[in-house]
Coordinates of C-alpha atoms and ligand atoms in Angstrom, one line a residue:
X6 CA 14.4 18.1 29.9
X7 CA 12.5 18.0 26.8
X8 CA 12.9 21.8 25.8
X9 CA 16.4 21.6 25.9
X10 CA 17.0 21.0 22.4
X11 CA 18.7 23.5 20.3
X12 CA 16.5 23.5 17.0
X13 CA 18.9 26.6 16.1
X14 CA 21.7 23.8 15.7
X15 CA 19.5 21.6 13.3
X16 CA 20.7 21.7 9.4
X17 CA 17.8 22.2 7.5
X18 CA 20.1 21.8 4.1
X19 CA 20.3 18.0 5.3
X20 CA 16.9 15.8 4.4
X21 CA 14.7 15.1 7.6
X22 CA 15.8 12.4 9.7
X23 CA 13.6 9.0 9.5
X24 CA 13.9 8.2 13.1
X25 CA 11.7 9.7 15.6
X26 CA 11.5 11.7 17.2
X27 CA 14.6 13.7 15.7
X28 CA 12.1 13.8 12.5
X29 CA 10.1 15.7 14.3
X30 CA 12.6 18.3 16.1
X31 CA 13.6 18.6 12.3
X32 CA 10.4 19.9 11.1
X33 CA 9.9 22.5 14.8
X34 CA 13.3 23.8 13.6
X35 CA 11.6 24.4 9.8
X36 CA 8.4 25.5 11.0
X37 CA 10.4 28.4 13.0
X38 CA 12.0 29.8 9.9
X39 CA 8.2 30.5 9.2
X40 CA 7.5 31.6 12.1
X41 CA 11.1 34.1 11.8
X42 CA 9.3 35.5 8.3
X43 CA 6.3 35.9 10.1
X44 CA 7.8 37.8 12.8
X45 CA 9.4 40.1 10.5
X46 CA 6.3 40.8 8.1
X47 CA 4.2 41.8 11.0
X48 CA 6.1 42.9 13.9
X49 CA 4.8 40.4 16.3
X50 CA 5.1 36.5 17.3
X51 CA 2.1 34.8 15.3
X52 CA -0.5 33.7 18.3
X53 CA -1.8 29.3 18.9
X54 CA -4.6 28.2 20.6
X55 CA -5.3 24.5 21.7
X56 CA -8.7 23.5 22.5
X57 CA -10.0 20.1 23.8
X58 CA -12.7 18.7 23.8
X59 CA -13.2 15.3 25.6
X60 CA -11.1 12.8 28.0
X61 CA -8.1 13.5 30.4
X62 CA -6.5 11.7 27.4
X63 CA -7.2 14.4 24.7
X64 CA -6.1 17.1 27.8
X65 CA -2.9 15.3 27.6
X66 CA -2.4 15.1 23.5
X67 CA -3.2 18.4 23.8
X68 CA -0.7 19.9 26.1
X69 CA 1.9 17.7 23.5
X70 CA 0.4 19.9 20.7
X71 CA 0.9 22.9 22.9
X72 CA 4.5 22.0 23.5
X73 CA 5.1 21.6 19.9
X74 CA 3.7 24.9 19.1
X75 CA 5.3 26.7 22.0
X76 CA 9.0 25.5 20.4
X77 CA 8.1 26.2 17.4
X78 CA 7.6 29.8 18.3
X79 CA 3.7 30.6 19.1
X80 CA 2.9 33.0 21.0
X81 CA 0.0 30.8 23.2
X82 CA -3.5 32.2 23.9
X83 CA -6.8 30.6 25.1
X84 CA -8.6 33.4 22.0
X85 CA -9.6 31.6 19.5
X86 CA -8.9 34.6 17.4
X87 CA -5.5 33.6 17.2
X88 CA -3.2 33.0 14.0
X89 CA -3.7 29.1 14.2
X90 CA -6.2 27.4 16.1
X91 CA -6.3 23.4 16.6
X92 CA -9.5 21.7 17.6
X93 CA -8.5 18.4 19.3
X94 CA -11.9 16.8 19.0
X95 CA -13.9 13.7 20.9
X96 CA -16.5 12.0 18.9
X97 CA -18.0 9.3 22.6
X98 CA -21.4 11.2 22.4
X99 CA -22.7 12.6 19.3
X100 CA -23.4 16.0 21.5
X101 CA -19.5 16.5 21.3
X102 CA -19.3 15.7 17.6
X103 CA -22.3 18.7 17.2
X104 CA -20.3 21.1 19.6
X105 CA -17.1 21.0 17.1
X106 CA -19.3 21.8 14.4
X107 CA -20.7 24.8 15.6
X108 CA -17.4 25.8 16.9
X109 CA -16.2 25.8 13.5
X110 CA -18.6 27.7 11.9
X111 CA -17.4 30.5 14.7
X112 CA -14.1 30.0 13.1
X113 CA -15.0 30.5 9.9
X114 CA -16.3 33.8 11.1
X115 CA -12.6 34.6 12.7
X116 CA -11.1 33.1 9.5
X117 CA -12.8 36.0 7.4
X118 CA -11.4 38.7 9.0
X119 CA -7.7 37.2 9.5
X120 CA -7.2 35.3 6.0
X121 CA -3.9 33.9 6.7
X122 CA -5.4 32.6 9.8
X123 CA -4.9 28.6 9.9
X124 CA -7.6 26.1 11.1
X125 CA -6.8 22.5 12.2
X126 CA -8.6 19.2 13.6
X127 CA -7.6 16.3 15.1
X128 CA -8.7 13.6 17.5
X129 CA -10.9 11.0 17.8
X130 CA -13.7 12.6 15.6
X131 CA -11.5 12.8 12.8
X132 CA -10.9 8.6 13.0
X133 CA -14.4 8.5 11.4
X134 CA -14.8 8.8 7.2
X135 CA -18.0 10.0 7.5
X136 CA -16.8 13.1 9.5
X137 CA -13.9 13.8 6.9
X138 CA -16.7 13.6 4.1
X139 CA -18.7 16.3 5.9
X140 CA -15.6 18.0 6.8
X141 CA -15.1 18.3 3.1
X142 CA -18.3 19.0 2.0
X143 CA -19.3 21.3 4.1
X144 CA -15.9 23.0 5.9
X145 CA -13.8 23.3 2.9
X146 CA -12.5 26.4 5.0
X147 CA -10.7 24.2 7.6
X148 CA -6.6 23.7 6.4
X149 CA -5.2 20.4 8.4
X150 CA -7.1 17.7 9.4
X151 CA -5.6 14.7 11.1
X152 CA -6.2 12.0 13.6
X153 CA -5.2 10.3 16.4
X154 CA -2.1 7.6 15.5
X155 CA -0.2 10.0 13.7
X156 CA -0.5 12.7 15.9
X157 CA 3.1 12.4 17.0
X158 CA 3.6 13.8 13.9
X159 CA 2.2 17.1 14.3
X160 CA 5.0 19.1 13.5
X161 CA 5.8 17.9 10.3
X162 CA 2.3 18.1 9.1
X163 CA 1.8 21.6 10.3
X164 CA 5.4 22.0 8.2
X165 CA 3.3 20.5 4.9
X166 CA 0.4 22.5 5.5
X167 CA 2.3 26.1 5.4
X168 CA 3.9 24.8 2.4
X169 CA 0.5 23.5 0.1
X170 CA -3.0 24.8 -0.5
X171 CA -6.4 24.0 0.3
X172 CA -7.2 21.2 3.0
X173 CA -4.7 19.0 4.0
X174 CA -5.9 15.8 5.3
X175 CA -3.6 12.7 6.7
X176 CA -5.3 9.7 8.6
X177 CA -3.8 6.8 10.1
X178 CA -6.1 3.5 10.5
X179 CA -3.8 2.3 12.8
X180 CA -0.4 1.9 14.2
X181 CA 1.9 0.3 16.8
X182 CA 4.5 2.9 17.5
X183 CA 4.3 5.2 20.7
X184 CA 6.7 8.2 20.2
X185 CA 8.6 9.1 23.1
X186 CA 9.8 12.8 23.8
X187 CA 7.9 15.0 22.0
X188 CA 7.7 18.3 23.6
X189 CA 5.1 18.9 26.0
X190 CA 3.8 22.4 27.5
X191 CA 2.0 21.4 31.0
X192 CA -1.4 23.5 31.9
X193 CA 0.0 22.9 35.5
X194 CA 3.5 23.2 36.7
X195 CA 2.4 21.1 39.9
X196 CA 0.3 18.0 37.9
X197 CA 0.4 16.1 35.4
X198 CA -1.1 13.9 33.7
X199 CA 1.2 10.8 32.3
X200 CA -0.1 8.5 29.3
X201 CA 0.7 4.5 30.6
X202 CA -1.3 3.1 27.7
X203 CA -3.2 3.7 24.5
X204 CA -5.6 2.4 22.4
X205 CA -8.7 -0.3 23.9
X206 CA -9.4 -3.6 23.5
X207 CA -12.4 -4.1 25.0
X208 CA -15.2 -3.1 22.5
X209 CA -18.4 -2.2 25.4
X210 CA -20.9 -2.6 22.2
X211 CA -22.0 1.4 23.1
X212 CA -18.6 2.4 22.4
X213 CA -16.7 4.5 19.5
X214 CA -13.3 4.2 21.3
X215 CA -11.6 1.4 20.7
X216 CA -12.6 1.9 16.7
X217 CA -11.0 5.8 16.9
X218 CA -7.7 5.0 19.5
X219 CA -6.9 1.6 18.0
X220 CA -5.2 -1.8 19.7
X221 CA -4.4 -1.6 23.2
X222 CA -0.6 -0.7 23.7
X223 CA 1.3 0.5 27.1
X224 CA 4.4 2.4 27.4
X225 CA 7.6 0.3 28.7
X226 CA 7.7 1.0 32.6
X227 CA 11.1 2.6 32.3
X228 CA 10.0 4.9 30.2
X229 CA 7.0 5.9 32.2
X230 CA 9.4 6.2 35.2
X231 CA 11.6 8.4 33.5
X232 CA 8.9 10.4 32.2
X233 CA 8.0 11.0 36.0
X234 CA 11.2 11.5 37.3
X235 CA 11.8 14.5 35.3
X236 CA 8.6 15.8 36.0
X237 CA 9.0 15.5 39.5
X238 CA 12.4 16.9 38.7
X239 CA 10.3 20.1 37.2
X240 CA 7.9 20.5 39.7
X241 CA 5.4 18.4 39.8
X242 CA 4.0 16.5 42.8
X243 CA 0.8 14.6 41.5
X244 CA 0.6 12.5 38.3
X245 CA -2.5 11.1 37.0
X246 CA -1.9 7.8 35.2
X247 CA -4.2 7.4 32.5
X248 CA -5.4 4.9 30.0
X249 CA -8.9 3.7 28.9
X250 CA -8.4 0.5 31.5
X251 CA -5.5 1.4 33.6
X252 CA -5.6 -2.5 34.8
X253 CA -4.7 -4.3 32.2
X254 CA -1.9 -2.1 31.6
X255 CA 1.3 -3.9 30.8
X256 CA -0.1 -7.3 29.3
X257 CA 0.6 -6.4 25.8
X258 CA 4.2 -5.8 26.4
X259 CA 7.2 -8.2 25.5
X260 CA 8.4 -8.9 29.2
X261 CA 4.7 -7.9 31.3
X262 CA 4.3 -5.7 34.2
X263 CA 1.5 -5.6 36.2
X264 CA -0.3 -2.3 36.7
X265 CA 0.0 -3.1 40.5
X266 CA 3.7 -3.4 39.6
X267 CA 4.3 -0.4 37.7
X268 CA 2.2 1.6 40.7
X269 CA 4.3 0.2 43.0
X270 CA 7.5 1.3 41.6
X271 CA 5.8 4.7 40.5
X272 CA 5.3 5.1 44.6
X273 CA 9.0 4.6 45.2
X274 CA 9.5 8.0 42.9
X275 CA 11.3 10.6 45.9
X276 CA 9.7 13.8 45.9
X277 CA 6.4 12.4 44.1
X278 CA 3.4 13.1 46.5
X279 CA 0.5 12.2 45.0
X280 CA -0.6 9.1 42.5
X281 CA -3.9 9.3 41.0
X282 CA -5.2 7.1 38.0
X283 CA -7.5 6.3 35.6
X284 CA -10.1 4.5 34.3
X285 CA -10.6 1.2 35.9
X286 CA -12.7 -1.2 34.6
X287 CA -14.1 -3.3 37.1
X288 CA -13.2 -6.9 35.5
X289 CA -9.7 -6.3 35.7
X290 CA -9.3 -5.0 39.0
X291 CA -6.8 -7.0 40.9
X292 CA -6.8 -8.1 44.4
X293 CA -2.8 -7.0 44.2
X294 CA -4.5 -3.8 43.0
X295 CA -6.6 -3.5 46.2
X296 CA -3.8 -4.5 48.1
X297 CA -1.3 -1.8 46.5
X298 CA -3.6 1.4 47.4
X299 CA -4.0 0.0 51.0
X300 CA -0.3 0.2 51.7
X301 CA 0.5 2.9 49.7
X302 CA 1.0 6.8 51.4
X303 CA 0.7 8.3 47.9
X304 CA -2.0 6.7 46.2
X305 CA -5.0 8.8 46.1
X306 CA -8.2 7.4 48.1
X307 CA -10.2 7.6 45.1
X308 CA -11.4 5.0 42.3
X309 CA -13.5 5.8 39.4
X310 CA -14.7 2.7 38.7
X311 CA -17.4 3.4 36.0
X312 CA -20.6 0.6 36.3
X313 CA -22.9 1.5 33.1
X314 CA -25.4 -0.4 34.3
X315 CA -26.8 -2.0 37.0
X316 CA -28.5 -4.2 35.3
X317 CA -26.7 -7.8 34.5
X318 CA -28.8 -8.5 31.3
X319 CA -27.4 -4.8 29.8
X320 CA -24.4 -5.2 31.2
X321 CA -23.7 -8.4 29.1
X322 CA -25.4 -6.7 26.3
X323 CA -23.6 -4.1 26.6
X324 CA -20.2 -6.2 26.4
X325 CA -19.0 -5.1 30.1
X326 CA -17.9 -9.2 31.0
X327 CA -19.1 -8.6 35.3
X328 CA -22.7 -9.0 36.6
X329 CA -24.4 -6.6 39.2
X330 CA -23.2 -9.0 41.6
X331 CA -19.9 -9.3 40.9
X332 CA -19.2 -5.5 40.3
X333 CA -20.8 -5.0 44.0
X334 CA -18.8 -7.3 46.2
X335 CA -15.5 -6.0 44.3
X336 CA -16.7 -2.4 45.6
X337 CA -17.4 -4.5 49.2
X338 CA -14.0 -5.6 49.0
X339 CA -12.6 -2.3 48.4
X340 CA -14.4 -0.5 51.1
X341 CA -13.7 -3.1 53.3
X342 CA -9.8 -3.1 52.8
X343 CA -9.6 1.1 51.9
X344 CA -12.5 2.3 54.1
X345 CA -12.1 6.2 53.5
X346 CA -12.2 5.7 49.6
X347 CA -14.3 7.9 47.5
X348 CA -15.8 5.6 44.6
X349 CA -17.1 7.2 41.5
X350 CA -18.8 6.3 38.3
X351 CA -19.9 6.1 35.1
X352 CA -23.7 5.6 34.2
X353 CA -25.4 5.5 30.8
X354 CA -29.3 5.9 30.7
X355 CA -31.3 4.1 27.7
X356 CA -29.0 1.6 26.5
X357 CA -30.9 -0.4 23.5
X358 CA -33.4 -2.9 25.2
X359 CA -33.3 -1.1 28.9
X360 CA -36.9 -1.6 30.9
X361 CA -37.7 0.7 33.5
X362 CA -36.9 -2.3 35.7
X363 CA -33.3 -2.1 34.4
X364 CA -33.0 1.8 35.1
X365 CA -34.4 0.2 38.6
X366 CA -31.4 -1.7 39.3
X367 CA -28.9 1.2 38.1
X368 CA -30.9 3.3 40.7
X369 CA -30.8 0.9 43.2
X370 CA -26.7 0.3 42.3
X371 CA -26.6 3.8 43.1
X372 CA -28.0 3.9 46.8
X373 CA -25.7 0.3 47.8
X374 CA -22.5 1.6 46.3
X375 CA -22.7 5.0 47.7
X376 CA -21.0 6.7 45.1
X377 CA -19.2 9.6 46.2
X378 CA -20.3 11.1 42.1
X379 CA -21.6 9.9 39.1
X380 CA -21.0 11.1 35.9
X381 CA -24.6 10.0 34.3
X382 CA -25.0 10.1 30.0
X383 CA -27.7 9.5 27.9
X384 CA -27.1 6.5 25.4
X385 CA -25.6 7.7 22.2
X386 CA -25.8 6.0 18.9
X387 CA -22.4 5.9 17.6
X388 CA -22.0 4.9 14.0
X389 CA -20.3 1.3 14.2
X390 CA -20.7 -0.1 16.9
X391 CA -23.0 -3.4 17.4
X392 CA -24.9 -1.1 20.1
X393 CA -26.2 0.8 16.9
X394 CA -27.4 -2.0 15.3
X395 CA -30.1 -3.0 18.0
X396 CA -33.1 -3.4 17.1
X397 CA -34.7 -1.8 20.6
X398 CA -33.6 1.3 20.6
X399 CA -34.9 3.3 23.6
X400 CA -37.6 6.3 22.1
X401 CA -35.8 9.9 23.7
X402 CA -38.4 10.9 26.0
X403 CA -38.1 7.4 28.0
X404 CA -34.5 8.0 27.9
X405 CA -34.5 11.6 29.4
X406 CA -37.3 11.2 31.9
X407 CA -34.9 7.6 32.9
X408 CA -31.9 10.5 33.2
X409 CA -34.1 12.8 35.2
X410 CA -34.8 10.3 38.2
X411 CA -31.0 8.8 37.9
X412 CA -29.6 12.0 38.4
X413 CA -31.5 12.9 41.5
X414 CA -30.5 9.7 43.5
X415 CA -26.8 10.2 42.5
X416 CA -26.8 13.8 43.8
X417 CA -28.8 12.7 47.0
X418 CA -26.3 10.2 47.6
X419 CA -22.9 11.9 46.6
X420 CA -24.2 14.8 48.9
X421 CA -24.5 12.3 52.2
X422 CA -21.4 10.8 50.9
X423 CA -19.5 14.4 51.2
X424 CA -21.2 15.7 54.4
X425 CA -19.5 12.6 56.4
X426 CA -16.3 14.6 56.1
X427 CA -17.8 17.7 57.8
X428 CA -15.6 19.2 60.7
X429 CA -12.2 16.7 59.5
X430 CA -9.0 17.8 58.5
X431 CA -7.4 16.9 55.3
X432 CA -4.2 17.6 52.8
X433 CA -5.2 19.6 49.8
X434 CA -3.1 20.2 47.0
X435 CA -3.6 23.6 46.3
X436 CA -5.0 23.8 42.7
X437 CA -5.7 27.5 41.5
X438 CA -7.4 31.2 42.8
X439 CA -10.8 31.0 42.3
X440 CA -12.5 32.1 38.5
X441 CA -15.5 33.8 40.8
X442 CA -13.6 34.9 44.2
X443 CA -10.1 36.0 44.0
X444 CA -9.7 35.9 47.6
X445 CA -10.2 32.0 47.6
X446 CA -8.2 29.1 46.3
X447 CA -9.5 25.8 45.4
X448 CA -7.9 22.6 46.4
X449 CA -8.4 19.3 45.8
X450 CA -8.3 16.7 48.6
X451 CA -6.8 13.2 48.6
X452 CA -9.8 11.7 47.5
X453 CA -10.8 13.6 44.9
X454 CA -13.2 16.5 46.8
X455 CA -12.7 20.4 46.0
X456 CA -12.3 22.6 48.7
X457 CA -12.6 26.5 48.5
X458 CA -10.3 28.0 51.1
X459 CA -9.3 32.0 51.9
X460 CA -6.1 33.0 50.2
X461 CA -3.8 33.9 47.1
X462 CA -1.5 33.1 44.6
X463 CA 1.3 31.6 47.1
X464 CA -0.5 28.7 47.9
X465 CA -1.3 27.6 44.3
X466 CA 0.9 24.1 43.8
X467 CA 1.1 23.8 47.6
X468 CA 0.0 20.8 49.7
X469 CA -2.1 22.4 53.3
X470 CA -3.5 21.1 55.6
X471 CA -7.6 22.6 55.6
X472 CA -10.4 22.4 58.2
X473 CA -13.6 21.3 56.2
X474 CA -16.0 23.3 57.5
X475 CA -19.3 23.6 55.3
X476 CA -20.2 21.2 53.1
X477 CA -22.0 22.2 49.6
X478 CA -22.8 19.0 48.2
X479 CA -20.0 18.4 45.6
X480 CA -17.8 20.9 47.2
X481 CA -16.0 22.2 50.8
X482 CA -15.6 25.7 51.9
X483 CA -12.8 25.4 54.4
X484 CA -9.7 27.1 56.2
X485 CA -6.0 26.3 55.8
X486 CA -5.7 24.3 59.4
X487 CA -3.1 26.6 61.2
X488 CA -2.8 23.4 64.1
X489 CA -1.0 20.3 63.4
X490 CA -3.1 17.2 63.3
X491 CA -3.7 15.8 59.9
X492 CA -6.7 13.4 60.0
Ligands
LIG6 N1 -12.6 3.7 29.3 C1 -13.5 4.2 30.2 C2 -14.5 5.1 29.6 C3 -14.2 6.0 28.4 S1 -15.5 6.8 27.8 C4 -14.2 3.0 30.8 O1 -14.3 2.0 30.3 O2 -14.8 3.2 31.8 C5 -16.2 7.7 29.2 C6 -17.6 7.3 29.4 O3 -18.5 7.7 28.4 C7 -17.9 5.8 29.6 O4 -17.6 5.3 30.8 C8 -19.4 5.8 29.3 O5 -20.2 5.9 30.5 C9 -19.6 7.0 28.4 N2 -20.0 6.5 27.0 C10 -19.2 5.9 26.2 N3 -19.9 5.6 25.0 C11 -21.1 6.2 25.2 C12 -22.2 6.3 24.3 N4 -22.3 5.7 23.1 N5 -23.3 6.9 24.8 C13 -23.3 7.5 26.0 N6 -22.3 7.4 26.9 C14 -21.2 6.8 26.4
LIG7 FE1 -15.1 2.3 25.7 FE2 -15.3 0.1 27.1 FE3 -13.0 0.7 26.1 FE4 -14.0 2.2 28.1 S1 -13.4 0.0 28.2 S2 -13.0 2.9 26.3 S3 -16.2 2.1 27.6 S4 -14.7 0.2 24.9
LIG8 FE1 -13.6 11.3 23.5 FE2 -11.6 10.1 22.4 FE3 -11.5 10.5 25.0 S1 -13.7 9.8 21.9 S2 -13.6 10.4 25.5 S3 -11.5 12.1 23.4 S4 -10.6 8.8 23.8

């Protein structure tokens, strides 16, 4: 496993290794001398805290940050009154650009009463100069600062920062090299999620991330395989495969694999349960795809298939390459193949140029596809991208009062979608006690669906069997099913 390494073995007399990621393990064993000191100057461990902001992506970068700090000796917390803290940030909406910066003036606060206290960023906001030039302006308080491509190198920054003064600041434009390895420390011993690819290729003329992730690049399929099997190996029976378009996965690489491909061999994992993935994006979805889920018994019924538009005219403006019509009999084709699939989506309201007749379409997008939830965004202007440059920008009120009447017909229709389920009973992987009832647990269903059921701790990481009994719109309240029919 990855924390078997003895870092109390590694000779620190000898100059750091250039491979990776020995380099790396090199610069965990330095930073735990510091830690050592630290230990002994204050009688206790010095304390970490990760916090995300954005994708399933950043959750996983973060839980590699985690890992890297938990070997190097942290004491992990979720107070951000801690001895180091690490924003790992997400820059897709200017609202989560605004929420780092307030954070950080909190930290500041924090900072003042614990001067030795250590503040770092990282992520996709920090890909952008204009951030680092506010950053330095304006937060000369914060001591590390680096971004996404070189994050594998955490460890060795962190080591450079304890050793200089003042802000530290390293950003990567780009690279090629994936990093395989690093530690990881997983907020779930049952799940996980698993990187296939990185980067984007696609440029949707709204969006920031393929300027702050870089080129397209997937992992070799042994390697995501192995990753898997030891997981498996440690606990785990779901894995999320994730990647900003899961289906084109594998056409960058010298000898290419199909996503279908890799999911099949990712099925014929023993002990794996449960396969989920994402995102899709609807012009590469394969019929093999399609074909793949049908037959599989461990691929989730569930596809997030994010739309953006219903319109065709701002769906080519918006660089998406599949019309209204052609996005609508793919989901036809998939309900008609996988009939108890949950579909999800992606929506954005006020797109440069969009008519009311537009936000028409998206609305009546809604009510054909069914979508069993929508996750519906207000256009953002991101610095950049052509979206920014349009000429027709939407004024805010049309966009909000768009969102308003959006939202409604997605709830009305994601609440039908969940009552058909009423009465059935289904597999739940057991997720976690409830935050607001300890005497529930929440589960998650095959196709994506919470259910709230009676009962403790020992079911957490479990797979049961529960009676969906009362349907609250997005969630169930249930019962573990004590007979034996699984429907
Ligand atoms: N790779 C995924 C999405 C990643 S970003 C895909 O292609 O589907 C997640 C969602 O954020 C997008 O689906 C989109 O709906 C939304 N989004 C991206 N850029 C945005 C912007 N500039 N303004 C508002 N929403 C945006
Ligand atoms: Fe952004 Fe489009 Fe890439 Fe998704 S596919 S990350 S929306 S550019
Ligand atoms: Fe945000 Fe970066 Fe993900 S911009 S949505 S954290 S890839």
């Amino acid at each position: 496993m990855f924390d078997e390494i003895d870092f109390g073995r590694i000779d620190l007399e000898e100059a750091p290794p250039l491979e990776e990621p020995a380099r790396q393990f090199y610069f965990i064993a330095k930073c735990r001398e510091w830690v050592k000191d630290f230990e002994e100057k204050h009688g206790r461990l010095p304390k970490a805290c990760v916090t995300t902001f954005g994708c399933q992506m950043n959750a996983r970068d973060s839980e590699k940050l985690s890992g890297i700090l938990r070997d190097i000796g942290y004491e992990m917390t979720e107070d951000e009154r801690a001895d180091f803290v690490i924003f790992n940030t997400c820059t897709v909406r200017d609202n989560a650009n605004q929420r780092v910066y307030g954070r950080l003036g909190e930290l500041n606060g924090y900072k003042r009463r614990n001067p030795g206290m250590k503040i770092a960023l990282c992520g996709c906001m920090m890909q952008e100069p204009e951030v680092i030039e506010k950053l330095k302006k304006s937060y000369p308080f914060v001591d590390l600062v680096f971004g996404t491509h070189n994050i594998y190198k955490f460890a060795e920054l962190l080591c450079r920062s304890f050793e200089s003064q003042g802000m530290l600041i390293d950003i990567w434009k780009e690279t090629d090299k994936i990093v395989e390895d690093l530690p990881v420390e997983r907020k779930y011993p049952f799940k996980s999620g698993i990187n296939i690819m990185f980067g984007c290729d696609n440029f949707c003329s709204y969006c920031i991330v393929p300027y702050v992730r870089g080129r397209e690049r997937s992992r070799e399929p042994e390697d995501i395989l192995r990753e898997i099997r030891r997981l498996v190996a440690d606990g785990v029976v779901e894995v999320m495969l994730l990647g900003q378009n899961v289906n084109s996965y594998g056409k960058t690489l010298d000898k290419p694999v199909a996503f279908a491909e890799l999911l099949r061999q990712v099925e014929g994992i023993e002990g794996l349960k449960r396969i989920r993935f994402m995102t899709s994006h609807p012009k590469d979805l394969s019929p093999e795809l399609i074909q793949v889920m049908k037959e599989s018994e461990k691929i989730c019924r569930h596809l997030h298939l994010p739309l953006q538009s219903g319109s065709t005219e701002i769906l080519r403006r918006m660089n998406r390459r599949y019309t209204r019509e052609q996005y609508l009999e793919l989901v036809q084709k998939i309900r008609g193949e996988i009939p108890d699939i949950a579909i999800t989506t992606d929506i954005i309201v006020g797109f440069p140029g969009e008519t009311p007749e537009d936000l028409e379409q998206t609305i009546d997008m809604v009510r054909r596809v069914k979508y069993d939830n929508a996750f519906t965004f207000i256009y953002s202007k991101r610095t950049g991208t052509p979206a920014a440059a349009m000429e027709d920008q939407v004024p805010e009120a049309q966009m909000k009062e768009g969102f308003d009447r959006l939202l409604k017909v997605v709830q009305e229709t994601a609440r039908e979608q969940a009552a058909k389920l009423q009465g059935r009973v289904m597999e739940a992987l057991i997720e976690e006690v409830n935050e607001n009832d300890p005497s529930l647990v929440t589960g998650r269903l095959f196709d994506n669906r919470i259910v709230h059921v009676p009962g403790d701790a020992s079911l957490v990481g479990k797979l049961m069997p529960v009676s969906l009994e009362e349907c609250h719109g997005f969630y169930y309240m249930g019962r573990i099913y004590k007979g034996d029919v699984l429907c």
